[in-house]
Structures are given as structure tokens and as C-alpha cells.
Amino acid sequence: TAPANFEPGARIFAPYSIYKGKAALSADPLLPKFTKLETGDYRVERRGVIMLTFWPSIGERKYDWEKRQKFALSATEVGSLINLGPKDSCEFFHDPSMLSSNAGQVRKSLSIKAHADGSGYFVCLSVINNAVNTNDRFVVPVTAAEFAVMRTAFSFALPHIMGWDKTVAKLPFSGDHQGSGS
Amino acid sequence: TAPANFEPGARIFAPYSIYKGKAALSADPLLPKFTKLETGDYRVERRGVIMLTFWPSIGERKYDWEKRQKFALSATEVGSLINLGPKDSCEFFHDPSMLSSNAGQVRKSLSIKAHADGSGYFVCLSVINNAVNTNDRFVVPVTAAEFAVMRTAFSFALPHIMGWDKTVAKLPFSGDHQGSGS
Amino acid sequence: TAPANFEPGARIFAPYSIYKGKAALSADPLLPKFTKLETGDYRVERRGVIMLTFWPSIGERKYDWEKRQKFALSATEVGSLINLGPKDSCEFFHDPSMLSSNAGQVRKSLSIKAHADGSGYFVCLSVINNAVNTNDRFVVPVTAAEFAVMRTAFSFALPHIMGWDKTVAKLPFSGDHQGSGS
Amino acid sequence: TAPANFEPGARIFAPYSIYKGKAALSADPLLPKFTKLETGDYRVERRGVIMLTFWPSIGERKYDWEKRQKFALSATEVGSLINLGPKDSCEFFHDPSMLSSNAGQVRKSLSIKAHADGSGYFVCLSVINNAVNTNDRFVVPVTAAEFAVMRTAFSFALPHIMGWDKTVAKLPFSGDHQGSGS
């Protein structure tokens, strides 16, 4: 195909996917949403995330995308992950309906546990949905090399999901940022 | 909302904010100011900074933005911060009126002190203003994960507050930079 | 020459090349290929790679480009390489005709072995081609400084060969990414 | 001043400068030069560098720019520098007239030596010019924080002085990079 640029507004899908025996895992950055202020300036309205998607194996090299479950890593959870040493572990808990009347119905937990020999991690997602009485659990072993890809790609993506790439991409102009209040 | 680009000149606010029991802390990159030379070239006139803003808690999940105090981290102070090991500490002193007739009236100090167990840092800002006889002190405990976000985001922002993103974004063209004087 | 931008579609060659006694080695990032979906969105169709090229020495400061052999590092293999400690080693095996009727005819292996004193690595490519009965072997000693260039440049290139630079370069707009399924 | 973009072709000066008792040191990235091939593609003709400039102190807070000397760090020398541990040292030798009839007349050496306590480095430039019988020597003590700025900024600049930012900035299009030769 000939060279061609993407149309503005088109979505670009470039997941980093890891297929293992029991399940597959993919990671995708999702950008923040900005709001225009009355002054004409912009403010982040909703932070971006790194979206993790898990879906189960249903046979040799076959996976069921319909049974996928998602877990959206916040900037601080990404910080926890990229800071993980070869023997460290971490765990995050999410309630997708937090602060609504459905709070507590769905409980998600993501855990990342180092192998004892430092050769990689087990990444596990558990989703307990009391509304429909389901209990899904996915375990994906991630090698040190795959985790290095995630650490590098997540570090790259972090300023973008925070919106700092937009903050620093402004045209150069004079500001008052080092006035007497600094 | 429909896809839309930012207007040139608009400011983009995307602070990284940490809300804790006694105070909140946010960080924002501020770009350098350039000056056009008579040759048509540009030179950094004022370096950019990472601006830290602290404001106090005044009740459960309530914070008083009117009582905020700022501390502008220079490139070298950012270098100190991103270089901090899990057991290290550092402290910076600023006088916003340095070299003016008001020198010494306001004294600011920012200290970052590691927890003994390496699980995070205490970030403290003290502002003593002798002109109005105030003494503000903010302490924000920052977890290792939050500090990892700051380290990664500050490392990303550092070349931008220095202006190096502009230096390397030039169109490709022939230079004489490796002549006999190199 | 006067300032000038590259024409769109032009290829840019900027290999990082290391010339040593027995052979030379160069590295080049190659971008992913995208496919336009019926929705107007885009998806990575073929992942990018870091292409390593080896070619033999045939005399003092002379090298034979016609005898070159290539090895395409995937994102995960790049992750393995940038994660390598000063005493670590790794090895990758490729079959360029994998899953075709010619599978097994050509076997390539790339090994990276640390010097015992941590001062660098031996990078070796072996290509056994049973179809034409050849057996090529290249060994390039890489210093710690040269490896640091590769690690830094490969870390920079990794999000690009994954396509994440395109994912995060979208115009800012509203998404639904933190809805109830997250 | 109002927001304004840089004119294409304008040079942007944003040196990172360190002023110490005996001398000052500044660092600046200089981009590679590209050549257009007959095919319409481009190739790096001359690699970029990080240019270090030293100039002597001639009194309190006064420095003599006319007496400056330069040292152009190649990509691999930058790799050596960013790889330097807190107790490590390195040294580079340049002959600006290498391979010409004036070879050997000017000898430059740059050394970076860690303080015994890991608190920073001595950066020394020595320039011996036998043609004009001069022997200049500059020593600039660099703190760990200043070196962290250099490491981060040099790591950022490295892909740019190699030309890899241009390689990966191409429009997305189909390539043949994983054909049977890979």
C-alpha cells in the first residue's frame, strides 16, 4: 500500500498481547479526556489509563474474546508496576461501580507476583460479579523479557495518559511562571 | 465531544495531584521562554521548571486552594529528585526575591525524606514570610508508586523544561558542527 | 545545503553501525504496518522490529556487504536485550520459513554473551542454510558503551515498533474508556 | 510576547550550563546531517554529537567565552557517559585533524572521574595545541544532581543525534521488512 497518514479522529489499535496456555493478556494505552475552559484553556477532565484485557484459552492456540475482562491501570498503578523489582509483588483492587448504588457488586483484583527465581511474574485478574453470580479468574505467566517490554512501553505511555505530552507540546511563548510567588 | 485539536496558545492543565490527610500536592511542567536573536535564531531566556503546588486540607476530602504555596524546581533540582534512591533525602532552599531589595523576607524550603523502610517519602514545604509574619508548613507522604510516577514524568519533562525538545526538533539540514574546532 | 524537510514516504536510513575485526554489525528500527479497518480505524497488521545486519570483514577496514545476514528482533526480544545485566546472556532462534513448506531449511541463532568482567558482550549470529549448504557465523565484540547506546536507542524505538507512538499521538477527544466495564 | 512558532531553519540555543569556580561547562545537542539519495530516500551523512564547551573563569562570576574549547561527544561516547556508575571513570581522546596532514598537532582529552564518595564527578578537558604552543586545561566539578540532568538529557538526545527520531517518524506504510531474509 502507498504511504498514507491516519485520518484525524481514527482510533489506532496496537495492543501488546501475550498468549499463554490458560489465557491471553493485552495492554493498550488510553488517552485522557480534556475539557475546554471558559478562558479558552484546557484541563484534563478524566485521566488516561493503561487498559489490560484478559481472555481465556479454549483449546490449542484458541482464545475466547467474548469472555474478556478488563482492568484499567491508573497513572499511580502504572508507577507501582514499572517500579517493581525482580522479586517484588503488588496487588490492586477496583470496584467499577464505586460511589454508585451498585457499589460492591463487582470486585476486581489484579495481582502481579514475582517468580521466586526472578525469571518473571504471574499476572492474575480475578473478577467477582455478585449481580450475575460469576467468578472469573485469569492467570498469565509473564517472562522477564515480556515484563521489560511492558515496563518500557508503560514508562513511555505514562506522560501521555497523564496529559503531560500535551502540556509540553505548546508553542513556545512567554509565561510568568517564575514570578515572586515561586 | 467530537475530535478537536487544541488552539495554539491555549494553556493545557494536566497536573499530577496527590491528595493526603493534611495537604495536597500537585506537579506541573512549565516550559522555558525563548528570545529571538537578531540573527533570527532563538535562545532560552528563562529556563522552564516543574512547579510544585501545596495546599492544605480543611476537612474530610476538602482542601483550600486559596492557601496554596508554590515551589519551582529547576532542572538541576529535578535531576536531584529523579536520582534519589529509596533511602535518600534531599533539601532545596529558595528565596523568591533573591538579588532584589526584598531578599530574605520570604524563605522557602522543600525537603524530601525517605521513609526508613524505603516504602516512600515525606515531601515537606515550609514557607516563612517575614513581611506578613506567616509560617506555612505542608507535609505530604508520597508512596513509592506515586514517587515512581513523579520520577518517570519528571524525567520525561526534563528535556522539555530545558528546551532540548526544541533544539532536536529542527528540520534536518547541513551544519558545520564537526569542523576543525571540535 | 538549505533547510529542507523530508518528503513523505521517503525512507530514512540511520543505522547504528559497529565495525570490528572480523565483522560489522548494524541496527535499524523498522516500523509496524497498519491496516485500515472497515470502521475507519487502524490496527497493527505486522509488528515492527529492530533489524540487525551482520557482514564480514574481508581485509583491513574492508567489509563485504554482499555477504550480509539479517536477524529481526521482535518487541519481546528487544525487551530481553534491554533487560540484560552486565553479566547476563541470552539467545534467540529464528526460522525465516516457519509454518511454510520450507520450515527448517534455514536456522538462525543470535546469542549475546557477557564478558566475564562485565566490560561488554559478544554478539554472535549463526545462519545455517541447508538449501544451499552454507553455514555463516559472525562474531562482533560490543563494548559496554556501545551496548549502552543500543539499550538506550532500542528503548526509545520499542514503543515505535509496537505502534504505541501512533496510539498516543491521537488528537484529544472524549472516550468512554472508564465506563462500568473497567 | 504573544505565542509564536519558530521559523523553520532557525537555530535554537538551549545549552545546559554549569558555572563553577575555575571554569564553566555547557552541553548542547547537534543534529546529524542527512544526504538525499538518488532513490529519493535519505541517509545519515554525518552523525550528530553532544557538544561540550568549556570556558575559563576570570574573576568572581565572570567567564571568558573567547577562550572556550569544545569537545564533541559521539553517540558511543554518550553511551559511555550515561552508563557511568557513581564510582566509575572514563576518558576519551580526540584529534580534530585526524587523517589529515595536520594529524597530531592538536590533542584533546576529556576525562570524567567520580569523587571517591560517589557525590559527583570531576569533568576535565585538556587541549594541547602544538601548532600555536598552547596547553589549556579546564576542570569543572559536577554534582550528582547535575550529572543526573546530563544523563537524562543525553539519553533523551541520543536517538536524535543518531537520526533514529527521523527513522521512526515516517508515515505509517507497508514495508517488506519481515520477508524470507529476516
XYZ file of C-alpha atoms in Angstrom:
728
model
C 0.000 0.000 0.000
C 1.048 3.558 -0.609
C 2.178 5.869 2.185
C -0.793 7.423 3.894
C -1.431 9.270 7.086
C -4.113 8.337 9.583
C -7.299 10.337 9.440
C -7.750 12.588 12.467
C -10.172 11.021 14.903
C -9.479 7.481 13.748
C -8.635 5.101 16.558
C -5.336 3.233 16.384
C -5.194 -0.276 17.830
C -1.728 -1.515 18.696
C -2.167 -3.806 21.710
C 0.821 -5.563 23.243
C -0.538 -9.111 23.511
C 0.856 -12.124 25.354
C -0.681 -15.520 24.601
C -0.098 -18.247 27.187
C -1.571 -21.674 27.963
C -4.604 -20.695 30.053
C -5.272 -17.121 28.943
C -4.093 -14.155 26.923
C -3.305 -10.655 28.154
C -3.094 -7.440 26.184
C -2.204 -3.869 27.146
C -3.261 -0.641 25.445
C -2.806 2.998 26.398
C -5.968 5.118 26.520
C -5.577 8.882 26.443
C -7.073 11.377 28.883
C -10.132 13.412 28.078
C -9.756 17.185 28.106
C -12.341 19.853 28.773
C -12.247 23.346 27.334
C -12.469 26.026 29.993
C -14.250 29.348 29.591
C -10.855 31.025 29.308
C -10.101 29.021 26.155
C -7.604 26.875 28.030
C -7.915 23.127 28.591
C -7.901 20.905 31.654
C -7.748 17.127 31.987
C -11.263 16.009 32.824
C -10.601 12.299 33.032
C -7.177 10.723 33.333
C -5.995 8.220 30.789
C -5.208 4.629 31.697
C -3.310 1.580 30.535
C -6.103 -0.870 29.812
C -5.323 -4.518 30.485
C -7.577 -7.093 28.835
C -7.609 -10.789 29.747
C -9.421 -13.508 27.799
C -9.423 -17.271 28.313
C -7.933 -20.085 26.264
C -10.494 -22.541 24.884
C -8.176 -25.001 23.160
C -4.811 -25.094 21.455
C -3.966 -21.579 20.242
C -7.660 -20.654 20.509
C -8.930 -17.914 22.811
C -12.447 -16.624 23.519
C -12.565 -12.843 23.124
C -16.244 -12.778 24.163
C -15.230 -13.816 27.702
C -12.767 -10.959 28.141
C -12.431 -8.922 31.325
C -10.738 -5.546 31.636
C -8.701 -3.770 34.297
C -7.803 -0.089 33.855
C -4.454 0.835 35.438
C -4.303 4.407 36.729
C -1.148 6.514 36.492
C -0.199 5.614 40.066
C -0.815 1.890 39.477
C 1.394 2.141 36.390
C 4.009 3.772 38.652
C 3.756 0.800 41.002
C 4.183 -1.666 38.134
C 7.188 -0.002 36.464
C 8.841 0.301 39.879
C 8.539 -3.436 40.587
C 11.847 -5.177 41.308
C 12.530 -8.733 40.069
C 11.409 -10.197 43.425
C 8.540 -7.792 44.194
C 4.791 -8.186 44.088
C 1.826 -5.821 44.092
C -1.958 -6.021 44.104
C -4.698 -3.561 43.112
C -8.442 -3.623 43.871
C -11.107 -1.947 41.741
C -14.835 -1.573 42.082
C -16.167 -0.372 38.713
C -19.314 0.947 40.388
C -17.620 2.674 43.284
C -19.659 5.556 44.744
C -22.788 4.428 42.865
C -25.732 2.413 44.177
C -24.160 -0.718 42.674
C -21.004 -0.383 44.743
C -19.659 -3.725 45.873
C -21.499 -5.847 43.319
C -18.420 -6.298 41.140
C -14.998 -6.701 42.706
C -11.858 -6.871 40.607
C -8.364 -7.565 41.805
C -5.148 -7.608 39.825
C -2.062 -9.163 41.349
C 1.472 -9.295 39.994
C 3.674 -11.828 41.770
C 7.352 -12.381 41.049
C 8.604 -15.909 40.451
C 10.895 -16.914 43.286
C 13.900 -17.065 40.938
C 13.302 -13.609 39.445
C 12.616 -15.067 35.984
C 9.256 -13.357 35.556
C 5.848 -12.735 37.120
C 2.389 -14.243 37.409
C -0.208 -11.656 36.406
C -3.640 -12.644 37.761
C -7.016 -10.981 37.318
C -9.951 -12.028 39.457
C -13.441 -10.663 38.783
C -16.266 -11.497 41.171
C -19.644 -10.308 39.938
C -22.365 -10.816 42.542
C -25.070 -9.387 40.278
C -24.780 -12.248 37.807
C -23.077 -14.703 40.166
C -19.883 -15.185 38.163
C -16.317 -15.600 39.323
C -13.684 -15.278 36.599
C -10.019 -15.826 37.174
C -7.185 -15.446 34.653
C -3.521 -16.261 35.207
C -0.895 -15.249 32.655
C 2.768 -16.046 33.336
C 4.880 -13.163 32.012
C 8.602 -13.639 31.336
C 11.198 -11.090 32.409
C 11.605 -10.097 28.737
C 7.863 -9.551 28.292
C 7.773 -7.583 31.539
C 10.662 -5.441 30.289
C 8.573 -4.606 27.210
C 5.668 -3.668 29.468
C 7.885 -1.567 31.750
C 9.438 0.304 28.811
C 6.162 0.788 26.945
C 4.264 1.788 30.106
C 7.016 4.292 31.026
C 6.716 5.726 27.533
C 2.918 5.889 27.773
C 2.732 7.294 31.323
C 3.276 11.003 30.451
C 0.717 10.582 27.669
C -2.030 9.100 29.869
C -1.306 11.940 32.340
C -1.632 14.529 29.557
C 1.906 15.892 30.038
C 2.741 15.334 26.371
C 0.082 17.949 25.618
C 1.349 20.316 28.330
C 4.887 20.331 26.948
C 3.909 20.426 23.264
C 2.657 24.005 23.434
C 4.152 26.593 21.174
C 6.960 28.471 22.878
C 5.790 31.678 24.422
C 6.368 33.938 27.347
C 4.913 32.961 30.678
C 5.054 34.411 34.148
C 5.834 31.185 35.880
C 8.791 32.345 37.908
C 7.266 35.458 39.406
C 7.541 36.377 43.045
C 5.271 33.564 44.145
C 7.629 30.797 43.062
C -17.446 15.601 22.146
C -16.084 15.433 18.651
C -12.345 15.144 17.953
C -10.715 18.542 18.048
C -7.242 19.907 18.304
C -6.141 22.461 20.886
C -5.969 26.043 19.708
C -2.394 27.333 19.513
C -1.606 29.441 22.535
C -4.157 27.749 24.737
C -2.770 26.558 28.046
C -3.140 22.883 28.923
C -3.592 21.958 32.581
C -2.752 18.369 33.447
C -1.390 18.441 36.995
C -0.330 15.249 38.732
C -2.114 15.629 42.069
C -1.738 13.657 45.285
C -4.360 14.166 47.997
C -3.392 13.111 51.518
C -4.703 13.687 55.044
C -3.073 17.024 55.862
C -2.413 18.534 52.450
C -2.437 18.007 48.703
C 0.477 18.272 46.289
C 0.422 18.758 42.550
C 3.161 18.920 39.924
C 3.089 20.646 36.548
C 5.769 21.251 33.930
C 6.240 24.877 32.813
C 8.097 25.480 29.563
C 11.066 27.780 29.063
C 10.738 31.190 27.496
C 12.676 31.830 24.298
C 14.008 35.072 22.904
C 14.506 35.781 19.227
C 18.026 36.934 18.426
C 18.918 39.477 15.777
C 20.222 36.629 13.625
C 16.733 35.128 13.501
C 17.784 32.322 15.823
C 16.366 31.677 19.289
C 17.878 31.343 22.733
C 16.358 30.213 26.024
C 15.775 33.376 28.038
C 14.283 31.772 31.109
C 14.507 28.097 31.951
C 11.372 26.073 32.477
C 10.556 24.451 35.804
C 8.477 21.711 37.374
C 6.080 23.688 39.546
C 5.028 22.033 42.786
C 1.904 23.381 44.461
C 0.865 22.512 48.013
C -2.498 23.365 49.582
C -3.912 22.419 52.973
C -6.699 20.070 53.963
C -9.605 21.770 55.758
C -11.779 18.745 56.478
C -12.551 15.335 55.064
C -11.700 15.332 51.358
C -11.789 19.161 51.393
C -8.776 21.305 50.543
C -8.291 25.084 50.476
C -6.782 26.157 47.137
C -6.646 29.801 48.290
C -3.956 28.853 50.819
C -1.668 27.271 48.240
C 2.091 27.765 48.168
C 4.363 27.062 45.226
C 7.912 25.805 44.770
C 9.528 25.874 41.308
C 12.015 23.030 40.769
C 14.890 23.958 38.455
C 16.380 21.460 36.007
C 19.167 20.620 38.460
C 16.725 20.179 41.354
C 14.689 17.855 39.134
C 17.951 15.952 38.489
C 18.426 15.614 42.227
C 14.901 14.311 42.702
C 14.928 11.723 39.900
C 18.320 10.500 41.126
C 17.035 9.870 44.665
C 17.483 6.288 45.883
C 14.839 4.589 48.077
C 16.738 5.560 51.265
C 17.955 9.031 50.185
C 16.881 12.518 51.133
C 17.414 15.994 49.714
C 16.540 19.586 50.561
C 16.323 22.776 48.492
C 16.146 26.411 49.619
C 14.594 29.231 47.579
C 14.305 32.942 48.124
C 11.752 34.254 45.600
C 13.154 37.769 45.951
C 16.819 36.833 45.717
C 19.009 39.689 44.451
C 16.199 42.223 44.984
C 15.719 44.641 47.868
C 13.265 42.180 49.414
C 15.843 39.418 49.646
C 15.440 37.326 52.767
C 11.855 38.324 53.542
C 10.442 35.060 52.217
C 12.293 31.808 52.728
C 11.084 28.564 51.220
C 12.489 25.124 51.801
C 11.460 21.848 50.221
C 12.635 18.609 51.754
C 12.169 15.071 50.519
C 12.906 12.431 53.141
C 12.783 8.697 52.558
C 10.822 6.513 54.957
C 13.207 4.283 56.874
C 11.782 1.167 55.214
C 12.088 2.520 51.682
C 8.304 2.499 51.178
C 8.068 6.147 50.135
C 8.964 9.708 51.057
C 7.765 12.648 53.088
C 7.624 15.745 50.887
C 7.564 18.901 53.037
C 7.298 22.547 52.043
C 7.982 25.265 54.565
C 7.339 28.917 53.695
C 8.376 31.614 56.157
C 7.180 35.060 55.123
C 8.587 37.770 57.409
C 6.792 40.542 55.540
C 3.366 39.283 56.558
C 4.523 37.208 59.524
C 3.269 33.848 58.300
C 4.801 30.420 58.624
C 3.210 27.744 56.439
C 4.185 24.122 56.538
C 2.836 21.291 54.372
C 3.668 17.603 54.675
C 2.549 15.134 52.037
C 3.501 11.460 52.380
C 4.239 10.082 48.915
C 4.220 6.327 48.278
C 6.919 4.597 46.237
C 4.379 4.156 43.424
C 3.486 7.857 43.422
C 7.169 8.746 43.500
C 7.770 6.416 40.532
C 5.133 8.389 38.605
C 6.893 11.627 39.547
C 10.320 10.229 38.586
C 9.074 8.987 35.212
C 7.036 12.102 34.433
C 9.806 14.463 35.600
C 12.391 12.557 33.507
C 10.068 12.930 30.518
C 9.553 16.637 31.209
C 13.201 17.491 31.937
C 14.384 17.868 28.300
C 11.304 19.986 27.660
C 11.862 22.428 30.541
C 15.488 22.692 29.347
C 14.333 23.442 25.785
C 16.155 20.451 24.274
C 12.943 19.187 22.654
C 13.033 22.364 20.579
C 16.738 22.002 19.800
C 16.331 18.486 18.415
C 13.056 19.144 16.575
C 14.670 21.289 13.909
C 14.316 20.348 10.284
C 17.230 18.274 9.086
C 19.875 20.361 7.428
C 23.580 20.604 6.996
C 25.638 22.037 9.833
C 29.309 22.592 10.389
C 29.385 21.193 13.878
C 32.296 18.821 13.466
C 34.760 21.212 11.884
C 38.357 21.559 12.987
C 37.427 23.080 16.330
C 35.613 20.016 17.624
C 22.532 22.868 1.876
C 19.411 24.803 2.776
C 16.943 23.605 5.390
C 14.507 21.130 3.893
C 12.039 18.643 5.206
C 11.951 15.007 4.143
C 9.360 14.097 1.528
C 6.568 11.961 2.940
C 7.119 8.321 2.063
C 10.870 8.681 1.736
C 12.839 6.131 3.715
C 15.350 7.389 6.247
C 18.490 5.325 6.833
C 20.273 5.973 10.097
C 21.822 2.653 11.116
C 23.866 2.375 14.289
C 26.939 0.541 12.977
C 29.797 -1.108 14.866
C 32.868 -2.131 12.872
C 35.151 -4.704 14.484
C 37.971 -7.011 13.352
C 36.022 -9.954 11.976
C 32.656 -8.422 11.122
C 30.417 -5.380 11.328
C 27.002 -5.089 12.933
C 24.323 -2.503 12.362
C 20.900 -1.909 13.927
C 17.886 -0.164 12.415
C 14.304 0.231 13.623
C 11.591 -0.859 11.186
C 8.074 0.393 11.797
C 4.920 -1.703 12.038
C 2.456 -1.982 9.198
C -1.090 -0.813 9.856
C -4.311 -1.944 8.239
C -7.400 0.228 7.864
C -10.498 -1.389 9.313
C -13.992 -1.047 7.879
C -14.836 1.290 10.751
C -12.196 3.747 9.555
C -9.934 2.841 12.462
C -6.499 1.243 12.167
C -4.926 -1.883 13.595
C -1.322 -3.076 13.594
C -1.139 -5.799 10.953
C 2.536 -6.621 11.295
C 4.702 -5.636 14.238
C 7.818 -3.598 13.667
C 11.278 -4.926 14.514
C 14.818 -3.831 15.250
C 16.711 -5.249 12.280
C 20.257 -6.390 12.997
C 22.552 -6.796 9.989
C 25.935 -8.551 10.121
C 28.509 -8.529 7.318
C 32.028 -9.952 7.268
C 35.418 -8.272 7.206
C 37.491 -9.023 4.100
C 40.671 -7.118 4.934
C 41.757 -4.076 6.885
C 38.802 -1.724 7.270
C 37.058 -3.501 4.367
C 33.759 -5.293 4.729
C 31.660 -7.275 2.242
C 28.063 -6.011 2.260
C 27.051 -8.658 -0.297
C 27.606 -11.361 2.324
C 25.305 -9.773 4.904
C 22.843 -11.727 7.026
C 19.904 -10.265 8.932
C 18.135 -11.009 12.197
C 14.854 -9.247 13.044
C 14.400 -8.660 16.782
C 10.757 -8.721 17.895
C 9.444 -6.417 20.622
C 9.848 -9.170 23.234
C 13.398 -9.968 22.073
C 14.191 -6.256 22.346
C 12.764 -6.422 25.881
C 15.146 -9.280 26.661
C 18.109 -7.344 25.291
C 17.452 -4.048 27.103
C 16.884 -6.001 30.335
C 20.295 -7.731 30.112
C 22.537 -7.172 33.139
C 26.313 -6.745 32.769
C 26.890 -10.465 33.461
C 23.834 -11.885 31.643
C 23.443 -13.734 28.366
C 20.553 -14.576 26.066
C 19.937 -16.478 22.866
C 17.181 -16.334 20.226
C 16.308 -18.810 17.455
C 14.536 -17.889 14.214
C 13.328 -19.916 11.278
C 12.506 -17.441 8.487
C 10.259 -20.033 6.808
C 8.437 -21.149 9.917
C 4.978 -22.591 9.195
C 5.750 -22.845 5.456
C 6.817 -25.917 3.476
C 10.427 -24.729 3.744
C 10.396 -24.830 7.541
C 13.683 -25.991 8.996
C 15.805 -25.324 5.905
C 17.300 -22.140 7.339
C 18.098 -21.867 11.023
C 19.314 -18.635 12.562
C 20.502 -18.091 16.093
C 21.577 -14.893 17.757
C 23.446 -15.057 21.044
C 24.557 -12.249 23.308
C 27.123 -13.308 25.892
C 28.556 -11.058 28.585
C 32.322 -10.880 29.010
C 33.271 -12.388 32.356
C 34.488 -8.984 33.645
C 31.308 -7.150 32.660
C 33.160 -4.970 30.137
C 30.881 -5.813 27.224
C 29.298 -8.604 25.208
C 29.963 -10.946 22.304
C 27.124 -10.696 19.793
C 27.109 -13.752 17.515
C 24.881 -14.608 14.581
C 24.879 -18.096 13.118
C 22.950 -18.869 9.921
C 22.733 -22.456 8.733
C 21.107 -22.761 5.319
C 20.536 -26.402 4.347
C 19.010 -25.457 0.989
C 22.272 -24.014 -0.325
C 24.556 -25.784 2.144
C 26.044 -22.682 3.769
C 26.985 -22.039 7.358
C 27.729 -18.400 8.189
C 28.925 -17.228 11.555
C 29.603 -13.648 12.651
C 31.049 -12.522 15.969
C 31.103 -8.849 16.943
C 32.514 -7.842 20.332
C 30.423 -4.948 21.679
C 31.773 -2.700 24.428
C 29.675 -1.656 27.427
C 29.467 1.864 25.908
C 28.249 0.545 22.555
C 25.753 -1.682 24.356
C 24.528 1.349 26.339
C 23.849 3.100 23.025
C 21.920 0.047 21.822
C 19.961 -0.220 25.084
C 19.017 3.483 25.026
C 18.210 3.570 21.313
C 16.279 0.279 21.444
C 14.284 1.518 24.483
C 13.476 4.660 22.512
C 12.482 2.646 19.436
C 10.445 -0.021 21.266
C 7.157 1.952 21.587
C 7.536 2.904 17.925
C 7.968 -0.657 16.633
C 4.941 -1.608 18.779
C 2.903 1.239 17.257
C 2.254 2.918 20.626
C 3.629 6.241 19.348
C 0.691 6.259 16.934
C -1.801 5.252 19.642
C -0.834 8.132 21.911
C -0.476 10.750 19.150
C -4.186 10.963 18.506
C -5.980 14.250 18.812
C -7.505 14.723 22.236
C -11.142 13.745 22.356
C -13.674 12.197 24.617
C -13.632 8.423 25.047
C -15.624 6.003 27.116
C -12.702 4.072 28.403
C -13.518 4.146 32.093
C -17.116 3.040 31.912
C -18.595 0.325 34.053
C -16.597 -2.426 32.387
C -13.233 -1.126 33.561
C 5.227 38.242 23.958
C 2.476 36.548 22.004
C 2.578 32.861 21.179
C 4.647 32.223 18.076
C 6.240 29.276 16.419
C 9.917 29.135 15.461
C 10.692 29.818 11.827
C 11.899 26.698 10.026
C 15.665 26.740 9.695
C 16.169 28.945 12.749
C 18.680 27.585 15.208
C 17.537 27.036 18.789
C 20.092 27.551 21.566
C 19.246 25.859 24.850
C 22.588 24.892 26.397
C 22.706 23.177 29.780
C 25.355 25.269 31.532
C 27.197 24.663 34.798
C 29.193 27.559 36.286
C 31.855 26.633 38.832
C 34.840 28.338 40.440
C 37.529 27.755 37.804
C 35.507 27.225 34.639
C 32.074 26.776 33.119
C 30.779 23.845 31.089
C 27.827 23.703 28.724
C 26.260 20.884 26.715
C 24.231 21.132 23.522
C 22.876 18.502 21.160
C 23.789 18.908 17.480
C 21.738 17.006 14.932
C 23.043 14.709 12.211
C 23.315 15.794 8.608
C 21.329 13.810 6.050
C 22.019 13.274 2.373
C 19.363 12.654 -0.240
C 19.988 9.501 -2.242
C 19.179 9.082 -5.922
C 16.236 6.907 -4.920
C 14.658 9.836 -3.110
C 15.479 8.290 0.256
C 17.796 9.794 2.875
C 20.873 8.550 4.676
C 22.779 9.998 7.623
C 25.911 11.564 6.158
C 27.410 12.853 9.373
C 26.372 11.734 12.836
C 25.181 14.264 15.368
C 27.020 14.906 18.608
C 26.578 16.311 22.086
C 28.876 19.325 22.013
C 30.597 20.160 25.291
C 32.011 23.681 25.624
C 34.387 24.749 28.411
C 35.423 28.340 29.140
C 37.541 29.729 31.968
C 36.646 31.872 34.941
C 38.370 35.278 35.012
C 37.041 36.612 38.308
C 34.016 36.307 40.516
C 31.054 35.179 38.407
C 32.931 36.296 35.260
C 33.905 33.902 32.493
C 35.806 34.424 29.234
C 33.814 32.983 26.312
C 36.611 33.920 23.877
C 38.853 31.304 25.484
C 36.382 28.462 25.030
C 37.348 24.978 23.887
C 34.980 22.348 22.528
C 34.731 18.564 22.685
C 32.167 16.742 20.508
C 30.849 13.551 22.126
C 29.941 10.827 19.621
C 26.969 8.527 20.148
C 29.213 5.840 21.625
C 30.936 8.321 23.956
C 27.489 9.461 25.087
C 26.716 5.776 25.724
C 29.814 5.541 27.896
C 28.831 8.635 29.863
C 25.202 7.682 30.542
C 26.359 4.202 31.582
C 28.774 5.573 34.197
C 28.155 4.308 37.725
C 28.617 6.578 40.775
C 32.188 5.275 41.308
C 33.228 4.936 37.628
C 35.524 6.976 35.419
C 36.132 7.258 31.700
C 38.413 9.117 29.323
C 38.176 9.994 25.618
C 40.880 11.231 23.219
C 40.191 13.303 20.093
C 42.414 14.603 17.336
C 40.373 17.184 15.390
C 42.692 16.789 12.378
C 42.809 13.010 12.384
C 43.592 11.519 8.954
C 44.687 14.941 7.603
C 48.205 16.302 7.194
C 47.800 18.149 10.490
C 47.167 14.980 12.464
C 48.716 15.078 15.907
C 49.098 18.841 16.143
C 46.102 19.236 18.429
C 45.332 16.640 21.077
C 42.215 16.813 23.198
C 41.312 14.600 26.093
C 38.164 14.587 28.168
C 38.123 12.719 31.459
C 35.252 12.119 33.841
C 36.336 10.941 37.279
C 33.986 10.007 40.099
C 34.535 11.542 43.524
C 35.596 8.826 45.969
C 32.356 9.247 47.961
C 30.081 8.989 44.911
C 28.849 12.580 45.360
C 29.704 13.667 41.818
C 32.417 13.825 39.172
C 35.322 15.935 38.007
C 34.937 16.696 34.300
C 38.294 17.771 32.816
C 39.157 18.917 29.318
C 42.767 19.190 28.243
C 43.693 20.715 24.858
C 47.311 20.649 23.739
C 47.875 22.607 20.541
C 51.430 22.165 19.236
C 50.804 24.468 16.263
C 50.343 27.527 18.470
C 52.077 26.124 21.555
C 49.126 26.322 23.935
C 48.064 23.976 26.673
C 44.568 24.609 28.046
C 43.077 22.712 30.927
C 39.587 23.073 32.396
C 38.217 21.314 35.468
C 34.530 21.502 36.334
C 33.242 19.658 39.402
C 29.783 18.293 38.592
C 27.397 17.257 41.373
C 25.403 14.022 41.252
C 22.254 16.114 40.606
C 23.876 17.947 37.680
C 25.158 14.650 36.315
C 21.639 13.202 36.582
C 20.423 16.096 34.427
C 23.162 15.338 31.898
C 22.389 11.596 31.924
C 18.659 12.170 31.419
C 19.091 14.891 28.792
C 21.815 12.951 26.932
C 19.663 9.792 26.950
C 16.829 11.867 25.504
C 19.112 13.394 22.867
C 20.913 10.174 21.875
C 18.267 8.824 19.437
C 18.110 12.309 17.910
C 21.857 12.655 17.290
C 21.744 9.137 15.772
C 18.859 10.145 13.487
C 16.503 7.478 14.857
C 13.840 10.097 15.651
C 13.629 10.666 11.892
C 13.588 6.934 11.120
C 10.620 6.295 13.383
C 8.692 9.452 12.466
C 7.808 8.246 8.994
C 4.221 7.999 7.950
C 2.820 4.526 8.504
C 3.010 2.398 5.381
C 3.564 -1.134 4.297
C 7.096 -2.481 4.239
C 8.616 -5.827 3.399
C 10.873 -5.975 6.400
C 9.959 -9.436 7.619
C 10.308 -11.313 4.334
C 12.198 -14.539 3.961
C 15.561 -12.950 4.610
C 14.777 -11.919 8.166
